[in-house]
Amino acid sequence: MPRRRSGALRAQYQGPRVWEDPPPSRIHGLSARTSLAIHRVEGLSSDYYVFPGATVRALRRYRAFLQPPGRRPLYPQDTHCSCRGCSFGDVRHARDVLEEVLQRLPPRPSAELKRQVAHLDAVCLERTLPDPFAHRRQWRADLWWRRRLTVGGEAV
Ligand SMILES: [Zn+2]
């Protein structure tokens, strides 16, 4: 194909050139570079649960879970629908999504996001209780956030 099209063809374009995507908005607390890297990871993801905007949503969900003032323990809750929207009802799912994104990001953006997540993790560890039977009943019990007591977390 010729590198330059005829003027007639190019003249058909109206208005500004349209890029494939609008530029991603910067994620609160993260640099523009890291926000862009996250946007790319989400856009390229073939994982149903890692979709455009999933990281922001996961961060918001994690913060909201840890929001209640006071020292009362907090308990993650199961959700009854496994679609990628409802799944965020379970804060552990939000943490899963963050982990997935952390692993797919290049080292520097990953380290930057990790600092935010680590701060939330520290609060989460303080505000939740360990579940001594997690290995028996919990899927992916190798992950610390899946070894915390849930609502109605009695031994099965
Ligand atoms: Zn649903």
Coordinates of N, CA and C and ligand atoms in Angstrom, one line a residue:
M1 N 0.8 -1.2 0.0 CA 0.0 0.0 0.0 C 0.9 1.2 0.0
P2 N 0.5 2.2 -0.8 CA 1.4 3.5 -0.8 C 1.3 4.1 0.5
R3 N 2.5 4.7 0.9 CA 2.6 5.4 2.2 C 1.7 6.6 2.3
R4 N 1.6 7.3 1.2 CA 0.7 8.5 1.2 C -0.5 8.3 0.3
R5 N -1.7 8.5 0.9 CA -2.9 8.4 0.1 C -3.1 9.7 -0.6
S6 N -4.0 9.6 -1.6 CA -4.3 10.8 -2.4 C -5.0 11.9 -1.5
G7 N -4.8 13.1 -1.8 CA -5.4 14.2 -1.1 C -6.9 14.0 -1.0
A8 N -7.5 13.5 -2.0 CA -9.0 13.4 -2.0 C -9.4 12.5 -0.9
L9 N -8.7 11.4 -0.7 CA -9.0 10.4 0.3 C -8.9 11.0 1.7
R10 N -7.7 11.7 1.9 CA -7.5 12.3 3.2 C -8.4 13.4 3.5
A11 N -8.9 14.1 2.5 CA -9.8 15.2 2.7 C -11.1 14.8 3.3
Q12 N -11.4 13.5 3.2 CA -12.7 13.0 3.8 C -12.7 13.1 5.3
Y13 N -11.6 13.1 5.9 CA -11.5 13.2 7.3 C -12.0 14.5 7.9
Q14 N -12.9 14.5 8.8 CA -13.5 15.7 9.4 C -13.0 15.7 10.8
G15 N -12.7 16.9 11.3 CA -12.5 17.1 12.7 C -11.1 16.5 13.1
P16 N -10.9 16.4 14.4 CA -9.6 15.9 14.9 C -9.5 14.4 14.7
R17 N -8.2 14.0 14.6 CA -8.0 12.6 14.4 C -8.4 11.8 15.7
V18 N -9.1 10.7 15.4 CA -9.6 9.9 16.5 C -8.6 8.8 16.8
W19 N -8.2 8.8 18.1 CA -7.2 7.7 18.5 C -8.1 6.5 19.0
E20 N -7.4 5.4 19.1 CA -8.2 4.2 19.4 C -8.9 4.2 20.7
D21 N -8.4 5.0 21.7 CA -9.0 5.0 23.0 C -8.8 6.4 23.5
P22 N -9.8 6.9 24.3 CA -9.5 8.1 25.0 C -8.4 7.9 26.0
P23 N -7.6 8.9 26.3 CA -6.5 8.7 27.3 C -7.1 8.3 28.7
P24 N -6.5 7.4 29.3 CA -7.0 6.9 30.6 C -6.9 8.0 31.7
S25 N -7.9 8.1 32.5 CA -7.8 9.1 33.6 C -6.8 8.5 34.6
R26 N -6.1 9.4 35.3 CA -5.1 9.1 36.2 C -5.8 8.5 37.5
I27 N -5.2 7.4 38.0 CA -5.8 6.8 39.2 C -5.4 7.5 40.4
H28 N -6.3 7.8 41.3 CA -6.0 8.5 42.5 C -4.9 8.0 43.3
G29 N -3.9 8.8 43.5 CA -2.7 8.4 44.3 C -1.6 7.7 43.5
L30 N -1.8 7.5 42.2 CA -0.8 6.9 41.4 C -0.3 7.8 40.3
S31 N 0.9 7.7 39.8 CA 1.4 8.5 38.8 C 0.7 8.2 37.5
A32 N 0.8 9.2 36.5 CA 0.2 9.0 35.2 C 0.8 7.8 34.5
R33 N 2.1 7.6 34.7 CA 2.8 6.5 34.0 C 2.2 5.1 34.5
T34 N 2.0 5.0 35.8 CA 1.5 3.8 36.4 C 0.0 3.6 36.0
S35 N -0.7 4.7 36.0 CA -2.1 4.6 35.6 C -2.2 4.1 34.2
L36 N -1.3 4.6 33.3 CA -1.3 4.1 31.9 C -1.0 2.6 31.8
A37 N 0.0 2.2 32.6 CA 0.4 0.8 32.6 C -0.7 -0.1 33.0
I38 N -1.5 0.4 34.0 CA -2.6 -0.4 34.5 C -3.7 -0.5 33.5
H39 N -3.9 0.7 32.8 CA -4.9 0.7 31.7 C -4.5 -0.3 30.6
R40 N -3.3 -0.4 30.3 CA -2.8 -1.3 29.3 C -3.1 -2.8 29.7
V41 N -2.7 -3.1 31.0 CA -2.8 -4.4 31.5 C -4.3 -4.8 31.4
E42 N -5.2 -3.9 31.9 CA -6.6 -4.2 31.9 C -7.1 -4.4 30.4
G43 N -6.6 -3.5 29.5 CA -7.1 -3.6 28.1 C -6.7 -4.9 27.4
L44 N -5.5 -5.4 27.8 CA -4.9 -6.6 27.1 C -5.4 -7.9 27.8
S45 N -6.0 -7.8 29.0 CA -6.3 -8.9 29.8 C -7.4 -9.8 29.1
S46 N -7.1 -11.1 29.2 CA -8.1 -12.1 28.7 C -8.8 -12.7 29.9
D47 N -8.5 -12.2 31.1 CA -9.2 -12.7 32.3 C -10.5 -11.9 32.5
Y48 N -11.6 -12.6 32.5 CA -12.9 -12.0 32.7 C -13.0 -11.0 33.8
Y49 N -12.3 -11.2 34.9 CA -12.4 -10.4 36.1 C -11.4 -9.2 36.0
V50 N -10.5 -9.2 35.1 CA -9.6 -8.0 35.0 C -10.0 -7.3 33.7
F51 N -10.8 -6.3 33.9 CA -11.4 -5.5 32.8 C -11.1 -4.1 32.9
P52 N -11.3 -3.2 31.9 CA -11.0 -1.8 32.0 C -11.7 -1.2 33.2
G53 N -10.9 -0.6 34.1 CA -11.5 0.0 35.3 C -11.5 -0.9 36.5
A54 N -11.2 -2.1 36.4 CA -11.2 -3.1 37.5 C -10.3 -2.7 38.6
T55 N -9.1 -2.2 38.3 CA -8.2 -1.9 39.4 C -8.7 -0.7 40.3
V56 N -9.2 0.3 39.6 CA -9.8 1.4 40.4 C -10.9 0.9 41.3
R57 N -11.7 0.1 40.7 CA -12.9 -0.5 41.4 C -12.4 -1.3 42.6
A58 N -11.4 -2.1 42.4 CA -10.8 -3.0 43.5 C -10.2 -2.1 44.6
L59 N -9.5 -1.0 44.2 CA -8.9 -0.2 45.2 C -10.0 0.5 46.1
R60 N -11.1 1.0 45.4 CA -12.2 1.6 46.1 C -12.9 0.7 47.0
R61 N -13.1 -0.5 46.5 CA -13.8 -1.5 47.3 C -13.0 -1.9 48.6
Y62 N -11.7 -2.0 48.4 CA -10.8 -2.4 49.5 C -10.8 -1.2 50.5
R63 N -10.7 0.0 50.1 CA -10.7 1.1 51.0 C -12.1 1.2 51.7
A64 N -13.2 1.0 51.0 CA -14.5 1.1 51.6 C -14.7 0.0 52.7
F65 N -14.1 -1.1 52.4 CA -14.2 -2.2 53.4 C -13.5 -1.8 54.7
L66 N -12.4 -1.1 54.6 CA -11.6 -0.8 55.8 C -12.0 0.6 56.4
Q67 N -13.0 1.2 55.8 CA -13.4 2.5 56.2 C -14.0 2.6 57.6
P68 N -14.9 1.7 58.0 CA -15.6 1.9 59.3 C -14.7 2.2 60.4
P69 N -15.0 3.3 61.1 CA -14.1 3.7 62.2 C -14.2 2.8 63.4
G70 N -13.3 2.9 64.3 CA -13.3 2.0 65.5 C -12.4 0.9 65.4
R71 N -12.5 0.0 66.3 CA -11.6 -1.1 66.4 C -12.3 -2.5 66.2
R72 N -13.6 -2.4 66.0 CA -14.3 -3.7 65.8 C -13.8 -4.4 64.6
P73 N -13.7 -5.8 64.8 CA -13.2 -6.5 63.6 C -14.1 -6.4 62.4
L74 N -13.6 -6.6 61.2 CA -14.3 -6.5 60.0 C -14.3 -8.0 59.4
Y75 N -15.4 -8.3 58.8 CA -15.5 -9.7 58.2 C -15.8 -9.6 56.7
P76 N -15.0 -10.2 55.9 CA -15.3 -10.3 54.5 C -16.6 -11.2 54.3
Q77 N -17.3 -10.9 53.2 CA -18.5 -11.6 53.0 C -18.6 -12.3 51.6
D78 N -19.1 -13.4 51.6 CA -19.3 -14.1 50.3 C -20.3 -13.3 49.4
T79 N -20.3 -13.5 48.1 CA -21.3 -12.9 47.3 C -22.1 -14.1 46.7
H80 N -23.3 -13.8 46.2 CA -24.1 -14.9 45.7 C -24.1 -14.9 44.2
C81 N -23.5 -13.9 43.6 CA -23.4 -13.9 42.1 C -21.9 -13.8 41.8
S82 N -21.5 -14.6 40.8 CA -20.1 -14.6 40.5 C -19.7 -13.7 39.3
C83 N -20.7 -12.9 38.8 CA -20.4 -12.0 37.7 C -19.3 -11.0 38.2
R84 N -18.6 -10.3 37.2 CA -17.5 -9.5 37.6 C -17.9 -8.2 38.3
G85 N -19.2 -7.9 38.2 CA -19.6 -6.7 39.0 C -19.9 -7.1 40.4
C86 N -20.8 -8.0 40.6 CA -21.2 -8.5 41.9 C -20.0 -9.0 42.8
S87 N -19.1 -9.6 42.1 CA -18.0 -10.2 42.8 C -17.2 -9.3 43.7
F88 N -17.3 -8.0 43.3 CA -16.6 -7.0 44.2 C -17.3 -6.8 45.5
G89 N -18.5 -7.4 45.7 CA -19.1 -7.4 47.0 C -18.3 -8.1 48.0
D90 N -17.5 -9.0 47.6 CA -16.5 -9.7 48.5 C -15.2 -9.0 48.4
V91 N -14.7 -8.4 49.5 CA -13.5 -7.7 49.4 C -12.3 -8.6 49.0
R92 N -12.4 -9.8 49.3 CA -11.3 -10.8 49.0 C -11.2 -10.9 47.5
H93 N -12.3 -10.7 46.8 CA -12.2 -10.7 45.3 C -11.5 -9.4 44.8
A94 N -11.7 -8.3 45.5 CA -11.0 -7.1 45.1 C -9.5 -7.3 45.3
R95 N -9.1 -7.9 46.4 CA -7.7 -8.2 46.6 C -7.1 -9.2 45.6
D96 N -7.9 -10.1 45.2 CA -7.5 -11.0 44.1 C -7.2 -10.3 42.8
V97 N -8.1 -9.4 42.5 CA -7.9 -8.6 41.2 C -6.6 -7.7 41.3
L98 N -6.4 -7.1 42.5 CA -5.2 -6.3 42.7 C -4.0 -7.2 42.5
E99 N -4.0 -8.4 43.1 CA -2.9 -9.3 43.0 C -2.6 -9.6 41.5
E100 N -3.6 -9.9 40.8 CA -3.5 -10.3 39.4 C -2.9 -9.1 38.6
V101 N -3.3 -7.9 38.8 CA -2.8 -6.7 38.1 C -1.3 -6.5 38.6
L102 N -1.0 -6.7 39.8 CA 0.3 -6.5 40.3 C 1.3 -7.4 39.6
Q103 N 0.8 -8.6 39.4 CA 1.7 -9.6 38.7 C 1.9 -9.4 37.3
R104 N 0.9 -8.7 36.6 CA 1.0 -8.5 35.2 C 1.7 -7.2 34.9
L105 N 1.8 -6.3 35.8 CA 2.5 -5.0 35.6 C 4.0 -5.1 35.4
P106 N 4.6 -4.2 34.6 CA 6.1 -4.1 34.6 C 6.5 -3.7 36.0
P107 N 7.8 -4.0 36.4 CA 8.3 -3.8 37.7 C 8.0 -2.5 38.4
R108 N 8.3 -1.4 37.7 CA 8.1 -0.1 38.3 C 6.7 0.3 38.7
P109 N 5.8 0.2 37.7 CA 4.4 0.4 38.0 C 3.9 -0.5 39.1
S110 N 4.3 -1.8 39.0 CA 3.9 -2.8 40.0 C 4.3 -2.3 41.4
A111 N 5.6 -1.9 41.5 CA 6.1 -1.4 42.8 C 5.3 -0.2 43.4
E112 N 4.9 0.7 42.5 CA 4.1 1.8 42.9 C 2.7 1.4 43.4
L113 N 2.0 0.6 42.6 CA 0.7 0.1 43.0 C 0.8 -0.7 44.3
K114 N 1.9 -1.5 44.4 CA 2.1 -2.4 45.5 C 2.2 -1.6 46.9
R115 N 2.8 -0.4 46.8 CA 2.9 0.5 48.0 C 1.5 0.8 48.5
Q116 N 0.6 1.2 47.6 CA -0.8 1.5 48.0 C -1.4 0.3 48.6
V117 N -1.3 -0.8 47.9 CA -1.9 -2.1 48.3 C -1.4 -2.5 49.7
A118 N -0.1 -2.4 49.9 CA 0.6 -2.8 51.1 C 0.0 -2.0 52.3
H119 N -0.2 -0.8 52.1 CA -0.8 0.1 53.1 C -2.2 -0.4 53.5
L120 N -3.0 -0.7 52.5 CA -4.3 -1.3 52.8 C -4.2 -2.7 53.5
D121 N -3.3 -3.5 53.0 CA -3.1 -4.8 53.6 C -2.8 -4.7 55.1
A122 N -2.0 -3.7 55.4 CA -1.6 -3.6 56.8 C -2.8 -3.3 57.7
V123 N -3.7 -2.4 57.2 CA -4.9 -2.1 57.9 C -5.8 -3.3 58.0
C124 N -5.9 -4.0 56.8 CA -6.8 -5.2 56.8 C -6.3 -6.3 57.7
L125 N -5.1 -6.5 57.8 CA -4.5 -7.5 58.8 C -4.9 -7.1 60.2
E126 N -4.9 -5.8 60.5 CA -5.2 -5.4 61.8 C -6.7 -5.5 62.1
R127 N -7.6 -5.3 61.1 CA -9.0 -5.2 61.3 C -9.7 -6.5 61.1
T128 N -9.1 -7.5 60.6 CA -9.7 -8.8 60.4 C -9.1 -9.9 61.3
L129 N -9.8 -11.0 61.4 CA -9.3 -12.0 62.3 C -8.8 -13.3 61.5
P130 N -7.8 -14.0 62.0 CA -7.4 -15.2 61.3 C -8.4 -16.3 61.4
D131 N -8.6 -17.0 60.4 CA -9.5 -18.2 60.4 C -8.6 -19.5 60.5
P132 N -8.6 -20.1 61.6 CA -7.7 -21.3 61.8 C -8.1 -22.5 60.9
F133 N -9.3 -22.4 60.4 CA -9.8 -23.6 59.5 C -9.8 -23.2 58.1
A134 N -9.2 -22.1 57.7 CA -9.3 -21.7 56.3 C -8.8 -22.7 55.3
H135 N -7.7 -23.4 55.7 CA -7.2 -24.4 54.8 C -8.2 -25.5 54.5
R136 N -9.2 -25.7 55.3 CA -10.2 -26.8 55.1 C -11.3 -26.3 54.2
R137 N -11.6 -25.0 54.3 CA -12.8 -24.6 53.6 C -12.6 -23.5 52.6
Q138 N -11.4 -23.0 52.6 CA -11.2 -21.9 51.7 C -10.5 -22.2 50.4
W139 N -11.1 -21.8 49.3 CA -10.4 -21.9 48.0 C -9.3 -20.9 48.0
R140 N -8.1 -21.4 47.5 CA -6.9 -20.5 47.5 C -6.5 -20.1 48.9
A141 N -6.5 -21.0 49.8 CA -6.1 -20.7 51.2 C -4.6 -20.3 51.3
D142 N -3.9 -20.4 50.2 CA -2.5 -20.0 50.2 C -2.4 -18.5 50.3
L143 N -3.4 -17.8 50.0 CA -3.4 -16.3 50.0 C -3.9 -15.8 51.4
W144 N -3.1 -15.0 52.0 CA -3.5 -14.6 53.4 C -4.8 -13.9 53.5
W145 N -5.3 -13.2 52.5 CA -6.6 -12.5 52.6 C -7.7 -13.5 52.5
R146 N -7.4 -14.8 52.1 CA -8.4 -15.8 52.1 C -8.3 -16.7 53.3
R147 N -7.5 -16.3 54.3 CA -7.4 -17.0 55.6 C -7.9 -16.2 56.7
R148 N -8.9 -15.2 56.5 CA -9.4 -14.4 57.5 C -10.9 -14.8 57.7
L149 N -11.3 -14.6 59.0 CA -12.7 -15.0 59.3 C -13.7 -14.2 58.5
T150 N -14.7 -14.9 58.0 CA -15.7 -14.3 57.2 C -17.0 -14.2 58.1
V151 N -18.0 -13.5 57.6 CA -19.3 -13.5 58.3 C -19.8 -14.9 58.5
G152 N -20.2 -15.2 59.7 CA -20.6 -16.6 60.0 C -19.5 -17.6 59.7
G153 N -18.3 -17.2 60.1 CA -17.1 -18.0 59.9 C -16.9 -19.2 60.8
E154 N -17.9 -19.9 61.3 CA -17.8 -21.0 62.2 C -17.1 -22.2 61.4
A155 N -16.5 -23.0 62.2 CA -15.9 -24.2 61.6 C -17.0 -25.1 60.9
V156 N -16.7 -25.6 59.7 CA -17.7 -26.4 59.1 C -17.6 -27.9 59.6
Ligands
ZN1 ZN -24.0 -10.4 39.3

